[in-house]
Amino acid sequence: MIKKFIYALLRFSIVPLAVLLFLETGIAVRKKELLTEYRLEKVFRNSGNANQWVAQVNHPRKVLLLGSSSVKYGLSCSLLNKLSNDSLAFINLAADARDPVETYFILKQIDLTHVKTVFMGIDPWIFTKNYYRNRNPYLYLDLGILSAARYSLEHDPKLFPNRYKCLIGSQLSSPAVAGKTNQPIPADFGSASLTKKPVNFNDPVFKKFELGKYGWSGLQFEYLQKIVRLCESRHITFTAFYPPKRSDFIADYNTYCKEIHTSFLEKLKEAGFTSPITCSFSSMQPGGDSLFADAYHLNRKGQEIYTKIFFRLIND
């Protein structure tokens, strides 16, 4: 009876195992080709649709703010515009967990006419594979089979179905959907503010990286440099900066993440990124901890104060 059960189990499992082996072999053999700009451009072909409103900002000197949530909630475009006496039009295209890969394709898909300057906030953990669960699932193809298995257990149980769906979808052609050209300009030109009570005190920063398990994402460093080259080709000044962090975050980072930060800087260099990053990672503080909604997001009052500091910095 037991032998029959084992035989039946093997008979029914051999087909899915064979399919799994076939798909994983295809990913391993074709990984480099699957992650080329040509392929990724198809994946992110509609990323710029929600940002077509940039063309509606009628100003001869536009300034783009790029990055993740620390930039989205950290700077007020309306206040920056007021501080500049409306000689500049600041536009915030940052978003929660937004990475250089998606940012690059957004820039390629929107109208960059009259954009003179780009400021991009740099948060090192955004450059890790650990953050792939916050990305387009196509990037799961960048994980090796063992890392993918571990990641599915620890973070995303739907990783493998999404991984194979993306693999199969990469062989199909889908036309880009044109974004609406008459989109209204959002409040505060894309910036937003937080009013929640402070949270995440003394949360270990190294947990954001998980480099020992998954490593850095080479794609993020590569596409950061692509953003720089795109700006150069359009005669747009590019400047990178570190957004502010709460004191407990800075203390933890300085104590436990020195090797991580050194590795981060080495990866930037390997990718050809030589642009200076404004301020040291741990020095930029707009004031006390009461100005933060959590360890790395300013609240509304903090946003107001930091925006004024930022404006002074970029004009020094």
PDB file of N, CA and C in Angstrom, residues 101-182:
ATOM      1  N   VAL A 101      14.967  52.175 -11.168  1.00  0.00           N
ATOM      2  CA  VAL A 101      14.518  51.525 -12.400  1.00  0.00           C
ATOM      3  C   VAL A 101      13.229  52.169 -12.908  1.00  0.00           C
ATOM      4  N   GLU A 102      12.211  52.211 -12.070  1.00  0.00           N
ATOM      5  CA  GLU A 102      10.941  52.808 -12.498  1.00  0.00           C
ATOM      6  C   GLU A 102      11.100  54.297 -12.773  1.00  0.00           C
ATOM      7  N   THR A 103      11.895  54.979 -11.948  1.00  0.00           N
ATOM      8  CA  THR A 103      12.103  56.417 -12.135  1.00  0.00           C
ATOM      9  C   THR A 103      12.683  56.711 -13.506  1.00  0.00           C
ATOM     10  N   TYR A 104      13.626  55.897 -13.936  1.00  0.00           N
ATOM     11  CA  TYR A 104      14.259  56.094 -15.247  1.00  0.00           C
ATOM     12  C   TYR A 104      13.231  56.028 -16.365  1.00  0.00           C
ATOM     13  N   PHE A 105      12.361  55.028 -16.320  1.00  0.00           N
ATOM     14  CA  PHE A 105      11.380  54.882 -17.395  1.00  0.00           C
ATOM     15  C   PHE A 105      10.301  55.962 -17.324  1.00  0.00           C
ATOM     16  N   ILE A 106       9.991  56.432 -16.142  1.00  0.00           N
ATOM     17  CA  ILE A 106       9.073  57.571 -16.017  1.00  0.00           C
ATOM     18  C   ILE A 106       9.663  58.790 -16.716  1.00  0.00           C
ATOM     19  N   LEU A 107      10.937  59.051 -16.472  1.00  0.00           N
ATOM     20  CA  LEU A 107      11.598  60.202 -17.096  1.00  0.00           C
ATOM     21  C   LEU A 107      11.607  60.082 -18.616  1.00  0.00           C
ATOM     22  N   LYS A 108      11.760  58.863 -19.107  1.00  0.00           N
ATOM     23  CA  LYS A 108      11.766  58.663 -20.561  1.00  0.00           C
ATOM     24  C   LYS A 108      10.386  58.875 -21.177  1.00  0.00           C
ATOM     25  N   GLN A 109       9.342  58.721 -20.369  1.00  0.00           N
ATOM     26  CA  GLN A 109       7.983  58.745 -20.904  1.00  0.00           C
ATOM     27  C   GLN A 109       7.253  60.073 -20.707  1.00  0.00           C
ATOM     28  N   ILE A 110       7.807  60.979 -19.909  1.00  0.00           N
ATOM     29  CA  ILE A 110       7.137  62.259 -19.697  1.00  0.00           C
ATOM     30  C   ILE A 110       7.834  63.346 -20.508  1.00  0.00           C
ATOM     31  N   ASP A 111       7.170  64.476 -20.630  1.00  0.00           N
ATOM     32  CA  ASP A 111       7.703  65.624 -21.364  1.00  0.00           C
ATOM     33  C   ASP A 111       8.699  66.371 -20.477  1.00  0.00           C
ATOM     34  N   LEU A 112       9.965  66.349 -20.866  1.00  0.00           N
ATOM     35  CA  LEU A 112      11.012  67.000 -20.079  1.00  0.00           C
ATOM     36  C   LEU A 112      11.331  68.412 -20.580  1.00  0.00           C
ATOM     37  N   THR A 113      10.477  68.931 -21.425  1.00  0.00           N
ATOM     38  CA  THR A 113      10.679  70.293 -21.920  1.00  0.00           C
ATOM     39  C   THR A 113      10.706  71.276 -20.749  1.00  0.00           C
ATOM     40  N   HIS A 114      11.689  72.145 -20.735  1.00  0.00           N
ATOM     41  CA  HIS A 114      11.879  73.183 -19.714  1.00  0.00           C
ATOM     42  C   HIS A 114      12.336  72.648 -18.363  1.00  0.00           C
ATOM     43  N   VAL A 115      12.605  71.336 -18.269  1.00  0.00           N
ATOM     44  CA  VAL A 115      13.195  70.824 -17.029  1.00  0.00           C
ATOM     45  C   VAL A 115      14.672  71.184 -17.029  1.00  0.00           C
ATOM     46  N   LYS A 116      15.101  71.929 -16.031  1.00  0.00           N
ATOM     47  CA  LYS A 116      16.475  72.417 -15.963  1.00  0.00           C
ATOM     48  C   LYS A 116      17.326  71.659 -14.947  1.00  0.00           C
ATOM     49  N   THR A 117      16.657  71.158 -13.889  1.00  0.00           N
ATOM     50  CA  THR A 117      17.395  70.541 -12.785  1.00  0.00           C
ATOM     51  C   THR A 117      16.622  69.358 -12.219  1.00  0.00           C
ATOM     52  N   VAL A 118      17.366  68.351 -11.779  1.00  0.00           N
ATOM     53  CA  VAL A 118      16.792  67.194 -11.098  1.00  0.00           C
ATOM     54  C   VAL A 118      17.509  67.022  -9.765  1.00  0.00           C
ATOM     55  N   PHE A 119      16.747  66.867  -8.695  1.00  0.00           N
ATOM     56  CA  PHE A 119      17.292  66.521  -7.383  1.00  0.00           C
ATOM     57  C   PHE A 119      16.729  65.152  -7.015  1.00  0.00           C
ATOM     58  N   MET A 120      17.612  64.205  -6.733  1.00  0.00           N
ATOM     59  CA  MET A 120      17.169  62.841  -6.428  1.00  0.00           C
ATOM     60  C   MET A 120      17.609  62.428  -5.037  1.00  0.00           C
ATOM     61  N   GLY A 121      16.629  62.080  -4.192  1.00  0.00           N
ATOM     62  CA  GLY A 121      16.927  61.592  -2.854  1.00  0.00           C
ATOM     63  C   GLY A 121      17.430  60.163  -2.892  1.00  0.00           C
ATOM     64  N   ILE A 122      18.469  59.899  -2.115  1.00  0.00           N
ATOM     65  CA  ILE A 122      19.100  58.573  -2.103  1.00  0.00           C
ATOM     66  C   ILE A 122      18.903  57.914  -0.739  1.00  0.00           C
ATOM     67  N   ASP A 123      18.173  56.807  -0.718  1.00  0.00           N
ATOM     68  CA  ASP A 123      18.034  55.974   0.474  1.00  0.00           C
ATOM     69  C   ASP A 123      18.630  54.607   0.144  1.00  0.00           C
ATOM     70  N   PRO A 124      19.763  54.239   0.757  1.00  0.00           N
ATOM     71  CA  PRO A 124      20.497  53.034   0.355  1.00  0.00           C
ATOM     72  C   PRO A 124      19.687  51.741   0.304  1.00  0.00           C
ATOM     73  N   TRP A 125      18.736  51.544   1.231  1.00  0.00           N
ATOM     74  CA  TRP A 125      17.994  50.274   1.242  1.00  0.00           C
ATOM     75  C   TRP A 125      17.115  50.097   0.010  1.00  0.00           C
ATOM     76  N   ILE A 126      16.814  51.183  -0.672  1.00  0.00           N
ATOM     77  CA  ILE A 126      16.037  51.104  -1.906  1.00  0.00           C
ATOM     78  C   ILE A 126      16.805  50.307  -2.971  1.00  0.00           C
ATOM     79  N   PHE A 127      18.118  50.207  -2.816  1.00  0.00           N
ATOM     80  CA  PHE A 127      18.981  49.557  -3.793  1.00  0.00           C
ATOM     81  C   PHE A 127      19.196  48.075  -3.492  1.00  0.00           C
ATOM     82  N   THR A 128      18.394  47.491  -2.615  1.00  0.00           N
ATOM     83  CA  THR A 128      18.556  46.088  -2.252  1.00  0.00           C
ATOM     84  C   THR A 128      17.520  45.198  -2.920  1.00  0.00           C
ATOM     85  N   LYS A 129      17.855  43.941  -3.065  1.00  0.00           N
ATOM     86  CA  LYS A 129      16.879  42.964  -3.561  1.00  0.00           C
ATOM     87  C   LYS A 129      15.818  42.681  -2.504  1.00  0.00           C
ATOM     88  N   ASN A 130      16.143  42.948  -1.249  1.00  0.00           N
ATOM     89  CA  ASN A 130      15.174  42.765  -0.180  1.00  0.00           C
ATOM     90  C   ASN A 130      13.906  43.579  -0.419  1.00  0.00           C
ATOM     91  N   TYR A 131      14.025  44.673  -1.149  1.00  0.00           N
ATOM     92  CA  TYR A 131      12.885  45.549  -1.415  1.00  0.00           C
ATOM     93  C   TYR A 131      12.112  45.152  -2.671  1.00  0.00           C
ATOM     94  N   TYR A 132      12.446  44.028  -3.281  1.00  0.00           N
ATOM     95  CA  TYR A 132      11.756  43.620  -4.507  1.00  0.00           C
ATOM     96  C   TYR A 132      10.261  43.376  -4.291  1.00  0.00           C
ATOM     97  N   ARG A 133       9.867  43.092  -3.055  1.00  0.00           N
ATOM     98  CA  ARG A 133       8.436  42.887  -2.820  1.00  0.00           C
ATOM     99  C   ARG A 133       7.648  44.182  -2.988  1.00  0.00           C
ATOM    100  N   ASN A 134       8.355  45.314  -3.005  1.00  0.00           N
ATOM    101  CA  ASN A 134       7.708  46.608  -3.227  1.00  0.00           C
ATOM    102  C   ASN A 134       7.834  47.070  -4.678  1.00  0.00           C
ATOM    103  N   ARG A 135       8.295  46.187  -5.547  1.00  0.00           N
ATOM    104  CA  ARG A 135       8.568  46.539  -6.938  1.00  0.00           C
ATOM    105  C   ARG A 135       7.609  45.810  -7.884  1.00  0.00           C
ATOM    106  N   ASN A 136       7.758  46.117  -9.151  1.00  0.00           N
ATOM    107  CA  ASN A 136       7.078  45.328 -10.169  1.00  0.00           C
ATOM    108  C   ASN A 136       7.572  43.881 -10.040  1.00  0.00           C
ATOM    109  N   PRO A 137       6.666  42.895  -9.977  1.00  0.00           N
ATOM    110  CA  PRO A 137       7.090  41.502  -9.756  1.00  0.00           C
ATOM    111  C   PRO A 137       8.028  40.967 -10.829  1.00  0.00           C
ATOM    112  N   TYR A 138       8.146  41.660 -11.944  1.00  0.00           N
ATOM    113  CA  TYR A 138       9.078  41.226 -12.988  1.00  0.00           C
ATOM    114  C   TYR A 138      10.506  41.155 -12.440  1.00  0.00           C
ATOM    115  N   LEU A 139      10.821  41.999 -11.471  1.00  0.00           N
ATOM    116  CA  LEU A 139      12.174  42.004 -10.921  1.00  0.00           C
ATOM    117  C   LEU A 139      12.481  40.746 -10.115  1.00  0.00           C
ATOM    118  N   TYR A 140      11.461  39.943  -9.813  1.00  0.00           N
ATOM    119  CA  TYR A 140      11.722  38.654  -9.164  1.00  0.00           C
ATOM    120  C   TYR A 140      12.569  37.745 -10.058  1.00  0.00           C
ATOM    121  N   LEU A 141      12.598  38.035 -11.356  1.00  0.00           N
ATOM    122  CA  LEU A 141      13.431  37.249 -12.265  1.00  0.00           C
ATOM    123  C   LEU A 141      14.915  37.481 -12.004  1.00  0.00           C
ATOM    124  N   ASP A 142      15.222  38.515 -11.232  1.00  0.00           N
ATOM    125  CA  ASP A 142      16.611  38.823 -10.898  1.00  0.00           C
ATOM    126  C   ASP A 142      17.127  37.954  -9.756  1.00  0.00           C
ATOM    127  N   LEU A 143      16.248  37.218  -9.108  1.00  0.00           N
ATOM    128  CA  LEU A 143      16.652  36.352  -7.996  1.00  0.00           C
ATOM    129  C   LEU A 143      17.024  34.965  -8.493  1.00  0.00           C
ATOM    130  N   GLY A 144      18.074  34.391  -7.910  1.00  0.00           N
ATOM    131  CA  GLY A 144      18.404  33.005  -8.189  1.00  0.00           C
ATOM    132  C   GLY A 144      17.352  32.101  -7.561  1.00  0.00           C
ATOM    133  N   ILE A 145      17.324  30.841  -7.956  1.00  0.00           N
ATOM    134  CA  ILE A 145      16.299  29.920  -7.501  1.00  0.00           C
ATOM    135  C   ILE A 145      16.293  29.757  -5.981  1.00  0.00           C
ATOM    136  N   LEU A 146      17.465  29.647  -5.362  1.00  0.00           N
ATOM    137  CA  LEU A 146      17.522  29.463  -3.913  1.00  0.00           C
ATOM    138  C   LEU A 146      17.085  30.725  -3.179  1.00  0.00           C
ATOM    139  N   SER A 147      17.527  31.893  -3.676  1.00  0.00           N
ATOM    140  CA  SER A 147      17.108  33.161  -3.069  1.00  0.00           C
ATOM    141  C   SER A 147      15.609  33.362  -3.238  1.00  0.00           C
ATOM    142  N   ALA A 148      15.097  32.971  -4.397  1.00  0.00           N
ATOM    143  CA  ALA A 148      13.667  33.100  -4.656  1.00  0.00           C
ATOM    144  C   ALA A 148      12.860  32.225  -3.692  1.00  0.00           C
ATOM    145  N   ALA A 149      13.338  30.999  -3.465  1.00  0.00           N
ATOM    146  CA  ALA A 149      12.641  30.096  -2.553  1.00  0.00           C
ATOM    147  C   ALA A 149      12.624  30.663  -1.141  1.00  0.00           C
ATOM    148  N   ARG A 150      13.753  31.180  -0.718  1.00  0.00           N
ATOM    149  CA  ARG A 150      13.833  31.763   0.624  1.00  0.00           C
ATOM    150  C   ARG A 150      12.949  33.006   0.732  1.00  0.00           C
ATOM    151  N   TYR A 151      12.972  33.818  -0.307  1.00  0.00           N
ATOM    152  CA  TYR A 151      12.193  35.053  -0.317  1.00  0.00           C
ATOM    153  C   TYR A 151      10.691  34.743  -0.265  1.00  0.00           C
ATOM    154  N   SER A 152      10.286  33.685  -0.976  1.00  0.00           N
ATOM    155  CA  SER A 152       8.870  33.315  -0.989  1.00  0.00           C
ATOM    156  C   SER A 152       8.397  32.873   0.392  1.00  0.00           C
ATOM    157  N   LEU A 153       9.286  32.254   1.147  1.00  0.00           N
ATOM    158  CA  LEU A 153       8.943  31.808   2.494  1.00  0.00           C
ATOM    159  C   LEU A 153       8.919  32.963   3.488  1.00  0.00           C
ATOM    160  N   GLU A 154       9.840  33.914   3.319  1.00  0.00           N
ATOM    161  CA  GLU A 154       9.983  34.987   4.298  1.00  0.00           C
ATOM    162  C   GLU A 154       9.145  36.219   3.986  1.00  0.00           C
ATOM    163  N   HIS A 155       8.874  36.472   2.703  1.00  0.00           N
ATOM    164  CA  HIS A 155       8.245  37.749   2.358  1.00  0.00           C
ATOM    165  C   HIS A 155       7.027  37.654   1.436  1.00  0.00           C
ATOM    166  N   ASP A 156       7.085  36.821   0.417  1.00  0.00           N
ATOM    167  CA  ASP A 156       6.026  36.842  -0.592  1.00  0.00           C
ATOM    168  C   ASP A 156       5.699  35.433  -1.067  1.00  0.00           C
ATOM    169  N   PRO A 157       4.657  34.827  -0.514  1.00  0.00           N
ATOM    170  CA  PRO A 157       4.293  33.462  -0.913  1.00  0.00           C
ATOM    171  C   PRO A 157       3.840  33.357  -2.367  1.00  0.00           C
ATOM    172  N   LYS A 158       3.529  34.489  -2.989  1.00  0.00           N
ATOM    173  CA  LYS A 158       3.094  34.484  -4.387  1.00  0.00           C
ATOM    174  C   LYS A 158       4.251  34.719  -5.359  1.00  0.00           C
ATOM    175  N   LEU A 159       5.475  34.685  -4.836  1.00  0.00           N
ATOM    176  CA  LEU A 159       6.640  34.991  -5.665  1.00  0.00           C
ATOM    177  C   LEU A 159       6.714  34.102  -6.904  1.00  0.00           C
ATOM    178  N   PHE A 160       6.632  32.796  -6.735  1.00  0.00           N
ATOM    179  CA  PHE A 160       6.829  31.900  -7.883  1.00  0.00           C
ATOM    180  C   PHE A 160       5.729  32.027  -8.935  1.00  0.00           C
ATOM    181  N   PRO A 161       4.444  32.090  -8.554  1.00  0.00           N
ATOM    182  CA  PRO A 161       3.428  32.326  -9.585  1.00  0.00           C
ATOM    183  C   PRO A 161       3.659  33.639 -10.334  1.00  0.00           C
ATOM    184  N   ASN A 162       4.019  34.692  -9.600  1.00  0.00           N
ATOM    185  CA  ASN A 162       4.287  35.976 -10.242  1.00  0.00           C
ATOM    186  C   ASN A 162       5.530  35.921 -11.119  1.00  0.00           C
ATOM    187  N   ARG A 163       6.517  35.190 -10.659  1.00  0.00           N
ATOM    188  CA  ARG A 163       7.774  35.043 -11.391  1.00  0.00           C
ATOM    189  C   ARG A 163       7.525  34.375 -12.745  1.00  0.00           C
ATOM    190  N   TYR A 164       6.735  33.309 -12.730  1.00  0.00           N
ATOM    191  CA  TYR A 164       6.478  32.581 -13.976  1.00  0.00           C
ATOM    192  C   TYR A 164       5.507  33.340 -14.876  1.00  0.00           C
ATOM    193  N   LYS A 165       4.575  34.041 -14.271  1.00  0.00           N
ATOM    194  CA  LYS A 165       3.661  34.864 -15.055  1.00  0.00           C
ATOM    195  C   LYS A 165       4.445  35.940 -15.811  1.00  0.00           C
ATOM    196  N   CYS A 166       5.411  36.545 -15.136  1.00  0.00           N
ATOM    197  CA  CYS A 166       6.238  37.580 -15.770  1.00  0.00           C
ATOM    198  C   CYS A 166       7.128  36.986 -16.854  1.00  0.00           C
ATOM    199  N   LEU A 167       7.652  35.787 -16.601  1.00  0.00           N
ATOM    200  CA  LEU A 167       8.493  35.122 -17.599  1.00  0.00           C
ATOM    201  C   LEU A 167       7.704  34.851 -18.876  1.00  0.00           C
ATOM    202  N   ILE A 168       6.516  34.298 -18.717  1.00  0.00           N
ATOM    203  CA  ILE A 168       5.683  33.998 -19.882  1.00  0.00           C
ATOM    204  C   ILE A 168       5.212  35.285 -20.557  1.00  0.00           C
ATOM    205  N   GLY A 169       4.854  36.276 -19.731  1.00  0.00           N
ATOM    206  CA  GLY A 169       4.400  37.551 -20.275  1.00  0.00           C
ATOM    207  C   GLY A 169       5.466  38.282 -21.052  1.00  0.00           C
ATOM    208  N   SER A 170       6.743  38.015 -20.719  1.00  0.00           N
ATOM    209  CA  SER A 170       7.836  38.694 -21.418  1.00  0.00           C
ATOM    210  C   SER A 170       7.915  38.262 -22.880  1.00  0.00           C
ATOM    211  N   GLN A 171       7.287  37.143 -23.199  1.00  0.00           N
ATOM    212  CA  GLN A 171       7.310  36.652 -24.577  1.00  0.00           C
ATOM    213  C   GLN A 171       6.143  37.196 -25.401  1.00  0.00           C
ATOM    214  N   LEU A 172       5.240  37.883 -24.720  1.00  0.00           N
ATOM    215  CA  LEU A 172       4.078  38.430 -25.405  1.00  0.00           C
ATOM    216  C   LEU A 172       4.269  39.931 -25.620  1.00  0.00           C
ATOM    217  N   SER A 173       3.652  40.463 -26.620  1.00  0.00           N
ATOM    218  CA  SER A 173       3.761  41.892 -26.900  1.00  0.00           C
ATOM    219  C   SER A 173       2.449  42.584 -26.557  1.00  0.00           C
ATOM    220  N   SER A 174       2.562  43.626 -25.735  1.00  0.00           N
ATOM    221  CA  SER A 174       1.393  44.418 -25.367  1.00  0.00           C
ATOM    222  C   SER A 174       1.693  45.877 -25.650  1.00  0.00           C
ATOM    223  N   PRO A 175       0.815  46.567 -26.349  1.00  0.00           N
ATOM    224  CA  PRO A 175       1.075  47.973 -26.664  1.00  0.00           C
ATOM    225  C   PRO A 175       0.981  48.846 -25.426  1.00  0.00           C
ATOM    226  N   ALA A 176       1.731  49.931 -25.436  1.00  0.00           N
ATOM    227  CA  ALA A 176       1.670  50.883 -24.339  1.00  0.00           C
ATOM    228  C   ALA A 176       0.332  51.612 -24.366  1.00  0.00           C
ATOM    229  N   VAL A 177      -0.180  51.913 -23.172  1.00  0.00           N
ATOM    230  CA  VAL A 177      -1.427  52.663 -23.064  1.00  0.00           C
ATOM    231  C   VAL A 177      -1.088  54.131 -22.914  1.00  0.00           C
ATOM    232  N   ALA A 178      -1.573  54.957 -23.806  1.00  0.00           N
ATOM    233  CA  ALA A 178      -1.253  56.377 -23.774  1.00  0.00           C
ATOM    234  C   ALA A 178      -1.860  57.031 -22.542  1.00  0.00           C
ATOM    235  N   GLY A 179      -1.054  57.835 -21.840  1.00  0.00           N
ATOM    236  CA  GLY A 179      -1.559  58.550 -20.680  1.00  0.00           C
ATOM    237  C   GLY A 179      -2.376  59.759 -21.097  1.00  0.00           C
ATOM    238  N   LYS A 180      -3.272  60.177 -20.231  1.00  0.00           N
ATOM    239  CA  LYS A 180      -4.092  61.342 -20.517  1.00  0.00           C
ATOM    240  C   LYS A 180      -3.230  62.602 -20.521  1.00  0.00           C
ATOM    241  N   THR A 181      -3.389  63.418 -21.525  1.00  0.00           N
ATOM    242  CA  THR A 181      -2.561  64.625 -21.651  1.00  0.00           C
ATOM    243  C   THR A 181      -3.149  65.824 -20.927  1.00  0.00           C
ATOM    244  N   ASN A 182      -4.376  65.698 -20.460  1.00  0.00           N
ATOM    245  CA  ASN A 182      -5.022  66.819 -19.782  1.00  0.00           C
ATOM    246  C   ASN A 182      -5.200  66.550 -18.291  1.00  0.00           C
TER     247      ASN A 182
END
